[in-house]
Amino acid sequence: MTADHGEGAHVRQSLGAYVLDALTAGETRTVSHHLQSCDRCAADYMEVAEAVSLLALITAEDLLE
């Protein structure tokens, strides 16, 4: 992975959909390829993925509190 110097398009706006597997096949390839070469977006991906996995632990009772 290379360091991102702020050049080119980033995929942060698509990370939630990417983690939830809600992108088209082409969009998924684009995001996946970008994450391999952009440290900043890869770090953001890790945060989004962690947040999504934590959401799975919330129960209906938790939402009522």
Tab-separated table of C-alpha atoms in Angstrom:
chain	number	residue	atom	x	y	z
A	1	MET	CA	0.000	0.000	0.000
A	2	THR	CA	1.277	3.441	-0.761
A	3	ALA	CA	0.822	6.646	1.118
A	4	ASP	CA	-1.978	8.851	-0.144
A	5	HIS	CA	-0.919	12.359	-1.009
A	6	GLY	CA	-4.435	13.687	-1.540
A	7	GLU	CA	-4.391	13.174	-5.285
A	8	GLY	CA	-7.144	11.561	-7.309
A	9	ALA	CA	-10.662	10.509	-6.436
A	10	HIS	CA	-11.359	8.905	-3.086
A	11	VAL	CA	-14.052	6.404	-2.150
A	12	ARG	CA	-14.994	7.427	1.390
A	13	GLN	CA	-18.586	8.167	0.393
A	14	SER	CA	-18.977	4.569	-0.823
A	15	LEU	CA	-17.424	2.768	2.144
A	16	GLY	CA	-20.652	2.123	4.054
A	17	ALA	CA	-22.291	0.571	1.013
A	18	TYR	CA	-19.082	-1.362	0.288
A	19	VAL	CA	-19.004	-2.855	3.794
A	20	LEU	CA	-22.679	-3.788	3.516
A	21	ASP	CA	-22.112	-5.327	0.050
A	22	ALA	CA	-24.618	-2.900	-1.441
A	23	LEU	CA	-22.591	-1.713	-4.442
A	24	THR	CA	-22.724	-2.941	-7.995
A	25	ALA	CA	-19.976	-5.303	-9.110
A	26	GLY	CA	-18.213	-2.478	-10.930
A	27	GLU	CA	-18.413	-0.150	-7.948
A	28	THR	CA	-17.104	-2.909	-5.683
A	29	ARG	CA	-14.097	-3.445	-7.972
A	30	THR	CA	-13.399	0.292	-8.051
A	31	VAL	CA	-13.515	0.630	-4.257
A	32	SER	CA	-11.493	-2.533	-3.702
A	33	HIS	CA	-8.789	-1.398	-6.111
A	34	HIS	CA	-8.659	2.073	-4.545
A	35	LEU	CA	-8.347	0.670	-1.015
A	36	GLN	CA	-5.249	-1.247	-2.077
A	37	SER	CA	-3.453	1.966	-2.998
A	38	CYS	CA	-4.812	4.633	-0.615
A	39	ASP	CA	-3.812	4.468	3.027
A	40	ARG	CA	-6.271	7.173	4.059
A	41	CYS	CA	-9.310	5.478	2.540
A	42	ALA	CA	-8.141	2.078	3.816
A	43	ALA	CA	-8.000	3.492	7.354
A	44	ASP	CA	-11.486	4.957	6.913
A	45	TYR	CA	-12.678	1.567	5.636
A	46	MET	CA	-11.410	-0.115	8.809
A	47	GLU	CA	-13.366	2.364	10.948
A	48	VAL	CA	-16.569	1.876	8.934
A	49	ALA	CA	-16.205	-1.908	8.992
A	50	GLU	CA	-15.703	-1.859	12.763
A	51	ALA	CA	-18.743	0.365	13.274
A	52	VAL	CA	-20.906	-1.912	11.129
A	53	SER	CA	-19.770	-4.989	13.049
A	54	LEU	CA	-20.605	-3.255	16.334
A	55	LEU	CA	-24.094	-2.398	15.079
A	56	ALA	CA	-24.786	-6.112	14.791
A	57	LEU	CA	-24.410	-6.356	18.571
A	58	ILE	CA	-27.205	-3.862	19.306
A	59	THR	CA	-30.474	-5.381	20.438
A	60	ALA	CA	-33.973	-3.945	20.162
A	61	GLU	CA	-33.872	-3.276	23.926
A	62	ASP	CA	-30.701	-1.214	23.464
A	63	LEU	CA	-32.539	1.020	21.011
A	64	LEU	CA	-35.357	1.659	23.469
A	65	GLU	CA	-33.052	2.937	26.195
